[in-house]
């Protein structure tokens, strides 16, 4: 083997992890009897360059999960919005909101179970979506949404179309922190 460049990153607790690597290899071309015809008409042995920009995918994902402590940016989080209904009568509106978001490729789940709202919020906060959307009579009657950001900050009565447009921009621009709820 020849010269090698390793890319080492530190995780949130200061541990170093080797992720990417680029390496010059003289051995494998010899072992596989690789040759090429040069401009001089003669056969030459090539030099191989190995590259693994992220190292192993598992290690890269592990470092990424640790870096964000599971609280991924909106564009990266597996489910970007969880919709919670206050009652059974809000399910149709929840599905309308979910459909509007899905049309913009937002990953969304709807919880229309009859569990108490505090229990639903507790369950969904553990799953760490970027936003929890809470829908009741007020939101349904005014075609709005009420949001709870991952950090607990809340904002009510955002017009549905405005929220859909804002989250589409947030995802498209790969904003690092959920930003649609102003901090208190």
mmCIF file of C-alpha atoms in Angstrom, residues 21 42 51 58 76 111 181:
data_model
loop_
_atom_site.group_PDB
_atom_site.id
_atom_site.type_symbol
_atom_site.label_atom_id
_atom_site.label_comp_id
_atom_site.label_asym_id
_atom_site.label_seq_id
_atom_site.Cartn_x
_atom_site.Cartn_y
_atom_site.Cartn_z
ATOM 1 C CA UNK A 21 -10.300 7.627 3.470
ATOM 2 C CA UNK A 42 4.264 -0.452 -23.791
ATOM 3 C CA UNK A 51 -11.738 5.955 -1.744
ATOM 4 C CA UNK A 58 -23.047 2.163 9.612
ATOM 5 C CA UNK A 76 -33.229 14.731 7.689
ATOM 6 C CA UNK A 111 -52.465 10.067 15.318
ATOM 7 C CA UNK A 181 -41.882 28.382 15.770
#
